[in-house]
mmCIF file of C-alpha atoms in Angstrom:
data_model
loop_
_atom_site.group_PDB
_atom_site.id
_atom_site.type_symbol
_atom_site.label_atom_id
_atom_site.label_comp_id
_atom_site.label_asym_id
_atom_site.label_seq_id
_atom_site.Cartn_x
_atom_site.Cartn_y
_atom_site.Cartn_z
ATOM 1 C CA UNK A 422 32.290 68.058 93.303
ATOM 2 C CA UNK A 423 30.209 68.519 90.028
ATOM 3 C CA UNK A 424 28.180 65.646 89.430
ATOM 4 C CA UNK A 425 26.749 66.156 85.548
ATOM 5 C CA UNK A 426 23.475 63.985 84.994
ATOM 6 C CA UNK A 427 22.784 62.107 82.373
ATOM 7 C CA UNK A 428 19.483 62.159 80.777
ATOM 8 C CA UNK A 429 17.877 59.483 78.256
ATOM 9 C CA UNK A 430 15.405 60.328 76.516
ATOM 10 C CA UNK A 431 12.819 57.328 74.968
ATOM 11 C CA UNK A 432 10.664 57.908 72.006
ATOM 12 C CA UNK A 433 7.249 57.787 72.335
ATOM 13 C CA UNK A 434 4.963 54.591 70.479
ATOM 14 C CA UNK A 435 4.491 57.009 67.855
ATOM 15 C CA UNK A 436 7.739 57.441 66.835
ATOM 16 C CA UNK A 437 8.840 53.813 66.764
ATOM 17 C CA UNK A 438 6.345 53.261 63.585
ATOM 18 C CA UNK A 439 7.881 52.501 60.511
ATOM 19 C CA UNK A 440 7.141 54.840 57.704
ATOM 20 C CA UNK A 441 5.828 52.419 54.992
ATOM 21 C CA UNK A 442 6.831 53.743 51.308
ATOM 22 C CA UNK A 443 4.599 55.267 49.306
ATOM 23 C CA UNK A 444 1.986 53.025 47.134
ATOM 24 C CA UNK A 445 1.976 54.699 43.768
ATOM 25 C CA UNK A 446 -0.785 54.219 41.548
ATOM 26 C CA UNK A 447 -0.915 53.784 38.124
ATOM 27 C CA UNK A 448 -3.636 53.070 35.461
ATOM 28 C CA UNK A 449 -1.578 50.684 33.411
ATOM 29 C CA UNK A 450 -1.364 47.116 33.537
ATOM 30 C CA UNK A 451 1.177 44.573 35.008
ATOM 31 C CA UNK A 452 3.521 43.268 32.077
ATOM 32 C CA UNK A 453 4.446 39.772 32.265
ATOM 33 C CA UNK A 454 7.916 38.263 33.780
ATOM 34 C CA UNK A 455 8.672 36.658 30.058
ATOM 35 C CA UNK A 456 8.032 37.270 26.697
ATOM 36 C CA UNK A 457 6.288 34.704 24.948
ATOM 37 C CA UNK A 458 6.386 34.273 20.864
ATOM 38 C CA UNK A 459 3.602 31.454 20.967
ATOM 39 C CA UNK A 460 1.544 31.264 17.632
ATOM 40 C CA UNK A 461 -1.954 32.484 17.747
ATOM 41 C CA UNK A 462 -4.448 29.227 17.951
ATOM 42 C CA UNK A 463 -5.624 29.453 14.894
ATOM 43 C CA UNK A 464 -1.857 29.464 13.373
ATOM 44 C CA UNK A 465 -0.726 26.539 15.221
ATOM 45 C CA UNK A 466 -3.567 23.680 14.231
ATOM 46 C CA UNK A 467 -2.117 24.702 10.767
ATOM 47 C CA UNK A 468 1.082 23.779 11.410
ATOM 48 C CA UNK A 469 0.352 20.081 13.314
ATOM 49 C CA UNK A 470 -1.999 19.652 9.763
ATOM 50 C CA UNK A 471 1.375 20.367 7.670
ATOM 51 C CA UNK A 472 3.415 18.288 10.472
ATOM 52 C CA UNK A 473 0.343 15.369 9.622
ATOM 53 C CA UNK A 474 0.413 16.102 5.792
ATOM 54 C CA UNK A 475 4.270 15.786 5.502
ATOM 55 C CA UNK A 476 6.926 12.876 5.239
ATOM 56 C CA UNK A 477 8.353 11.280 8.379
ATOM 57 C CA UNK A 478 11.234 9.244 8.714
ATOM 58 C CA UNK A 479 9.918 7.805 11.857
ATOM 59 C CA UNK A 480 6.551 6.792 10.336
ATOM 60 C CA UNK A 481 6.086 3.323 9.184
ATOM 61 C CA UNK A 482 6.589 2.476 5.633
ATOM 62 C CA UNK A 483 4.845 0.160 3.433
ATOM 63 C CA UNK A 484 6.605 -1.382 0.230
ATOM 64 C CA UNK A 485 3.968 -2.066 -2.952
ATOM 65 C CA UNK A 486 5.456 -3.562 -5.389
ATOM 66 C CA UNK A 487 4.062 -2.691 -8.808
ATOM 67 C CA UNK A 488 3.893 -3.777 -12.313
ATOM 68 C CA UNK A 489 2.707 -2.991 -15.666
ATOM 69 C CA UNK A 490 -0.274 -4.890 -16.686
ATOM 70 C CA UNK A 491 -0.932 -5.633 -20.369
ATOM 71 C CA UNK A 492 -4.045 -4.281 -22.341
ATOM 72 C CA UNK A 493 -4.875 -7.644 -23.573
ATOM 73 C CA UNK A 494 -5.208 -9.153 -20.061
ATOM 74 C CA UNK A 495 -8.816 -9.247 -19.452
ATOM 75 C CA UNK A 496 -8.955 -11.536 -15.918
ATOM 76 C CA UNK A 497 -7.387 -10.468 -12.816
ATOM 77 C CA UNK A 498 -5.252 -13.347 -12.617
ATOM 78 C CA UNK A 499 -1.558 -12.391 -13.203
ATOM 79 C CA UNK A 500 0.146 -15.711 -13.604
ATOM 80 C CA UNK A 501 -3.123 -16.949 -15.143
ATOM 81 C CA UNK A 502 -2.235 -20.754 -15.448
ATOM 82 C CA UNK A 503 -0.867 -21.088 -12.050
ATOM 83 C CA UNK A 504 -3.157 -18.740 -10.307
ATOM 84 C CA UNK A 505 -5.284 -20.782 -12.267
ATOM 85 C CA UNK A 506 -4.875 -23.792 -10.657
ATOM 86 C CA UNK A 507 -4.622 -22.361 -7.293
ATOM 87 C CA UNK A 508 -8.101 -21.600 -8.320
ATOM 88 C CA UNK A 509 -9.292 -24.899 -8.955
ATOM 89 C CA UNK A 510 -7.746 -26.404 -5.496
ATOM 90 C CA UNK A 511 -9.338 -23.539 -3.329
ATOM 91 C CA UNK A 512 -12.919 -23.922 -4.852
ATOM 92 C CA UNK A 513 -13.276 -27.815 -5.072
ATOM 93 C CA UNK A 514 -17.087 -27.911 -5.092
ATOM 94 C CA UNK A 515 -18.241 -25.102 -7.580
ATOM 95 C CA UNK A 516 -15.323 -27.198 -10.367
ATOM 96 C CA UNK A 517 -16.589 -30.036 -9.702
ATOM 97 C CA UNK A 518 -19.621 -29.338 -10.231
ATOM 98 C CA UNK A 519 -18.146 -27.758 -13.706
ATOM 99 C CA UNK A 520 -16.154 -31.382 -14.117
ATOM 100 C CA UNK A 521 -20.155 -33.082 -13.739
ATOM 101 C CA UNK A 522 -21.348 -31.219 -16.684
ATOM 102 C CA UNK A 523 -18.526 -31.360 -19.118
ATOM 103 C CA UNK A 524 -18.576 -35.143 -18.162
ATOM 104 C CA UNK A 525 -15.769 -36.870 -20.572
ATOM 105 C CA UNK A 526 -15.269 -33.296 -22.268
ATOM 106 C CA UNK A 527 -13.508 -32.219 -19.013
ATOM 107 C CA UNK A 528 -9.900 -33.451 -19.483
ATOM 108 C CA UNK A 529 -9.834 -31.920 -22.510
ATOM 109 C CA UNK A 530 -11.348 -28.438 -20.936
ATOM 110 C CA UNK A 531 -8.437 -28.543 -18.551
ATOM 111 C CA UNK A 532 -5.874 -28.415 -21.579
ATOM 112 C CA UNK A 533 -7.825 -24.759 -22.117
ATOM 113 C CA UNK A 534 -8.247 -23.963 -18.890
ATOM 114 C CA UNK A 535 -4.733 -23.958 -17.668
ATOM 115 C CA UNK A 536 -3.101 -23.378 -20.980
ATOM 116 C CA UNK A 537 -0.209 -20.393 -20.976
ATOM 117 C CA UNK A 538 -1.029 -16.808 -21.284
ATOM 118 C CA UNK A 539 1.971 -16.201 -24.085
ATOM 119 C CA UNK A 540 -0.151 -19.465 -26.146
ATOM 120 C CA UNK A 541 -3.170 -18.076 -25.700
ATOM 121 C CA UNK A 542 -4.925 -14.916 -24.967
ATOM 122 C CA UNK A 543 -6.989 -14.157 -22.249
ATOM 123 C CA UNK A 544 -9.784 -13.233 -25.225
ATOM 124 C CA UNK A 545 -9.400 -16.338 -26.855
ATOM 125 C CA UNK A 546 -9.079 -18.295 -23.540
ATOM 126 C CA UNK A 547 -12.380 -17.138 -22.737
ATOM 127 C CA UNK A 548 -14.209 -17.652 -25.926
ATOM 128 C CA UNK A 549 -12.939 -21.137 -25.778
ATOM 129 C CA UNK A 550 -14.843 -21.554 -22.080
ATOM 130 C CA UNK A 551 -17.508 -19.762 -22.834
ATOM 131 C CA UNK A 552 -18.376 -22.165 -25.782
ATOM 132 C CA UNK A 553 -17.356 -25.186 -23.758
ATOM 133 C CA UNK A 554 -20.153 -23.723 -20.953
ATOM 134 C CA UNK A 555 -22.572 -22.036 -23.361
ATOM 135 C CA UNK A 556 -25.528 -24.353 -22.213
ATOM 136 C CA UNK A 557 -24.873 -23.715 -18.388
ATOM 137 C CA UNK A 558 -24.659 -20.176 -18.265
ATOM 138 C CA UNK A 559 -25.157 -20.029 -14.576
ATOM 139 C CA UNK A 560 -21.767 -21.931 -14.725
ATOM 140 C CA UNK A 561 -20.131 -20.368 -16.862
ATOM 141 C CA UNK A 562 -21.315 -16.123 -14.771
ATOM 142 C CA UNK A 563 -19.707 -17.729 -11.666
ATOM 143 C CA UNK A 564 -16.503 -18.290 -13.696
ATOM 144 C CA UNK A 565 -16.033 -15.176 -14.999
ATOM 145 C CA UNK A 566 -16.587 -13.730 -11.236
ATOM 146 C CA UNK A 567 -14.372 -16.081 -9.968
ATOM 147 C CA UNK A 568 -11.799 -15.007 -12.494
ATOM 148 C CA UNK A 569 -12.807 -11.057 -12.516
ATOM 149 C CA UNK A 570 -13.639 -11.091 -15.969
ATOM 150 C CA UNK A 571 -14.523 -7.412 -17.375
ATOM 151 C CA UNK A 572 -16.930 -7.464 -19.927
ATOM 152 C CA UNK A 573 -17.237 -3.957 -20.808
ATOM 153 C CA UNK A 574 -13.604 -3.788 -20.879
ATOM 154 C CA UNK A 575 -13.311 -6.715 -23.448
ATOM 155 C CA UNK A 576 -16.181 -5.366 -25.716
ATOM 156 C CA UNK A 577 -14.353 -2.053 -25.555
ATOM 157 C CA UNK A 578 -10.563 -3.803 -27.157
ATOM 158 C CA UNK A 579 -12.754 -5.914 -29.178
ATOM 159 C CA UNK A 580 -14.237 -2.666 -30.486
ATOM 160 C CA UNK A 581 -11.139 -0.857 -30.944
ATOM 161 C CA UNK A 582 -9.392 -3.933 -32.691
ATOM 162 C CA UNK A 583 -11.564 -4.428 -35.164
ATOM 163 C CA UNK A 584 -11.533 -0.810 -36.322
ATOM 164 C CA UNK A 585 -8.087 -0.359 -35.858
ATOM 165 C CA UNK A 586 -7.051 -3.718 -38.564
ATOM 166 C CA UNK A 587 -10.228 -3.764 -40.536
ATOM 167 C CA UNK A 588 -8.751 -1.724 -43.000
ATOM 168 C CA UNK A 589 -5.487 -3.918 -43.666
ATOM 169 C CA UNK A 590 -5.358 -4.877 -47.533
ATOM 170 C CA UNK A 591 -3.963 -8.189 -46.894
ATOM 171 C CA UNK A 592 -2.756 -8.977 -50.205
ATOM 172 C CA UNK A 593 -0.439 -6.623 -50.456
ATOM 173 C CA UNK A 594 1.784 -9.409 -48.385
ATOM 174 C CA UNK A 595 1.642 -11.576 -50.935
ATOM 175 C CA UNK A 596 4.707 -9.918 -52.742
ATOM 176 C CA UNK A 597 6.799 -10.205 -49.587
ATOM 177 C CA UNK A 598 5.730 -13.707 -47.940
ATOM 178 C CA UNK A 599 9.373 -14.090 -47.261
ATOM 179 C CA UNK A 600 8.773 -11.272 -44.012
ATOM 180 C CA UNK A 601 6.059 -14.092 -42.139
ATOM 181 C CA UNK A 602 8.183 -16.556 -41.640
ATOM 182 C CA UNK A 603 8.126 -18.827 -38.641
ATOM 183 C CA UNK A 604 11.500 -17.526 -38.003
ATOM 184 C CA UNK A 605 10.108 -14.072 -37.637
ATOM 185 C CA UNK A 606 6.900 -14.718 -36.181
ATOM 186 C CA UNK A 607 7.289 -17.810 -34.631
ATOM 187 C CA UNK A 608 4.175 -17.097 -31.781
ATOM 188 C CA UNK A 609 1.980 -16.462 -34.418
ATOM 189 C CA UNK A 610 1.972 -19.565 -35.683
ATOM 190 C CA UNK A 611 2.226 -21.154 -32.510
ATOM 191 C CA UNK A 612 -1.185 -19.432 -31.834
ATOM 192 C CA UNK A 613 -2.282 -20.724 -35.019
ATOM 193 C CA UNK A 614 -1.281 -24.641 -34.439
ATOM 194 C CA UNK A 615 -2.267 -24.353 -30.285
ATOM 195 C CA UNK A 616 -5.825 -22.365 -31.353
ATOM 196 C CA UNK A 617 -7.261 -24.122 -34.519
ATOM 197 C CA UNK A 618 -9.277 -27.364 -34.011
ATOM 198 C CA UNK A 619 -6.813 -29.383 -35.788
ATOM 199 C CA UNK A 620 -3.869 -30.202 -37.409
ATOM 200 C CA UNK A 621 -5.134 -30.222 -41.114
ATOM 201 C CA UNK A 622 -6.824 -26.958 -40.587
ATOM 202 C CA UNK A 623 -4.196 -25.393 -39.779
ATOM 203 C CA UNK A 624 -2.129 -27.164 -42.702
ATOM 204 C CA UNK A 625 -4.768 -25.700 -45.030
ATOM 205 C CA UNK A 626 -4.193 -22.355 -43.430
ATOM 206 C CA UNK A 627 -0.222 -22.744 -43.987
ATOM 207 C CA UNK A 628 -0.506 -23.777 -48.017
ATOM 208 C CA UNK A 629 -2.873 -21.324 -48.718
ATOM 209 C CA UNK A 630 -0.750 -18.894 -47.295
ATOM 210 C CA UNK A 631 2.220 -19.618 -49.838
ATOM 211 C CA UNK A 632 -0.102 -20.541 -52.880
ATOM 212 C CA UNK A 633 1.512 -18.225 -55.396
ATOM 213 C CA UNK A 634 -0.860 -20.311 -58.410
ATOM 214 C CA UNK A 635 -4.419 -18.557 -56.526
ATOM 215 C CA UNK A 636 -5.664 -15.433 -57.729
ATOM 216 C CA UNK A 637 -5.507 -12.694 -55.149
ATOM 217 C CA UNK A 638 -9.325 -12.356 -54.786
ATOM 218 C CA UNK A 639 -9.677 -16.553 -54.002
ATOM 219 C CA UNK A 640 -6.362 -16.506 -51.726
ATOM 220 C CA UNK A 641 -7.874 -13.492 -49.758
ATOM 221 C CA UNK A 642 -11.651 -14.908 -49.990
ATOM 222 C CA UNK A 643 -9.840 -18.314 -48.289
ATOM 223 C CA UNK A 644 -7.720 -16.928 -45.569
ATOM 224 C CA UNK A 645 -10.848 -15.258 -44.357
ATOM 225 C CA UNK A 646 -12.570 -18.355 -44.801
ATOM 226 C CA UNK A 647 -10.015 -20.296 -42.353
ATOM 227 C CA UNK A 648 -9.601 -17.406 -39.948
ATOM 228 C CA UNK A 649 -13.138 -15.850 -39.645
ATOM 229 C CA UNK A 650 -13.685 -18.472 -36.842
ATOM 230 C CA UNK A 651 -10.612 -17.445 -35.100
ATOM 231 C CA UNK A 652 -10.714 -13.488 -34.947
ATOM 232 C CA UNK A 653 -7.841 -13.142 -32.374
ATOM 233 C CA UNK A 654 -5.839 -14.752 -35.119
ATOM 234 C CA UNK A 655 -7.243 -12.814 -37.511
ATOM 235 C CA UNK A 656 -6.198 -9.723 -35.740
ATOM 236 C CA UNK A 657 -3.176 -10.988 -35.155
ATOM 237 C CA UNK A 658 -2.606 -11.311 -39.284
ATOM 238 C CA UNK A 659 -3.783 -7.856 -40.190
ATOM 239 C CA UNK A 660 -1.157 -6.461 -37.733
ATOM 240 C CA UNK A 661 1.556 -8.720 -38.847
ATOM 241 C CA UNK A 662 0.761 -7.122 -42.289
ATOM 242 C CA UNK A 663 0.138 -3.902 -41.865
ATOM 243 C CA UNK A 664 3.137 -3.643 -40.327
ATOM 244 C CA UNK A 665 5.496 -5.358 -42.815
ATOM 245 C CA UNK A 666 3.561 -3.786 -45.817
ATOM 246 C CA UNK A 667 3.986 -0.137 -43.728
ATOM 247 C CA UNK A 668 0.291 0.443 -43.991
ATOM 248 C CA UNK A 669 -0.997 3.904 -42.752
ATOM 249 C CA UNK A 670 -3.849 2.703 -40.676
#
């Protein structure tokens, strides 16, 4: 009987080590797993000053309502008789210590001081005070604050308005007298009646105005006579007549 052997052969330690793959080297560096398309440094603070610089919806808002101011209005007081009188009630002492020195004068101060800007103009308003206060002038500097009265400003229009009408030839309305009536100028004279010291003053000023029988030289010498204590008025009828003469001035 053939017997047939079997042999098994085990392999030796050294041939049960793995054969680790070959390490390659390479001089170049390892790229990153993602691209990235971020702005250099310098690039992105400009765009968060743009983001600052530019309009956003989800910024607060602020409303400021505006409006035009007038070149004849020379205290910061918009609604000057009722801002006016606010005044008065928030600064008790320093009026009436103003009220002490006008003594019985004062209700009749009052009439000026809250009187209408569309009667009387802020330049004429404050001539009016200022000679009612001439002889306390500390008084009357602490108004003008209170008030924010602009001196420069005023000398300035005062300036310009005097050039500007100086050169009116007022008699050359006297051929069309029929153009200043009250219809058509009916603030004027308002102004006059609300501005002149009295009623028969300004009735002077009023039949002088329509005396056809005066020579032009004595009507012109009297207007100027009535109105050189009033220049606002005076202004006021140079500009009337230039105007409705068509003066180049």
């Amino acid at each position: 009987m053939n017997t047939t052997a079997q042999i098994v052969i085990y392999p030796s330690l050294s041939m049960t080590k793995q054969i680790a793959p070959p390490v390659i080297q390479t001089t170049h560096k390892l790229r990153k797993s993602s691209v990235s398309f971020d702005l250099p440094i310098e690039h992105q603070e400009e765009d968060r000053e743009q983001e600052l610089l530019s309009p956003c919806i989800t910024f607060p808002t602020i409303d400021i309502n505006a409006q035009p101011v007038p070149d004849t209005m020379l205290v910061a007081l918009v609604d000057r008789s009722s801002e006016m009188r606010d005044l008065v009630r928030y600064n008790k002492p320093f009026f009436s210590t103003m009220a002490n020195h006008l003594d019985t004068k004062w209700s009749r101060f009052e009439n000026t001081l809250y009187c209408e800007r569309n009667v009387m103009s802020d330049s004429e308003w404050l001539k009016r005070i200022s000679k009612a206060l001439q002889n306390a002038p500390t008084i009357l500097e602490q108004f003008k604050d209170l008030v924010g009265f602009i001196p420069q400003y005023e000398d300035e229009k005062e300036q310009d308005g005097d050039q500007e009408f100086s050169r009116v030839n007022l008699i050359l309305i006297r051929s069309k007298l029929d153009r200043l009536s009250q219809e058509t100028y009916p603030q004027f004279y308002i102004n006059c009646k609300q501005t002149m010291q009295n009623e028969q003053e300004y009735k002077s000023f009023i039949d002088t105005l329509v005396d056809s029988k005066l020579s032009d030289q004595t009507w012109l010498l009297e207007i100027n006579q009535i109105l050189k204590n009033y220049p606002n008025l005076l202004e006021q009828f140079q500009e009337i007549v230039a105007y409705e003469t068509e003066q180049d001035i």
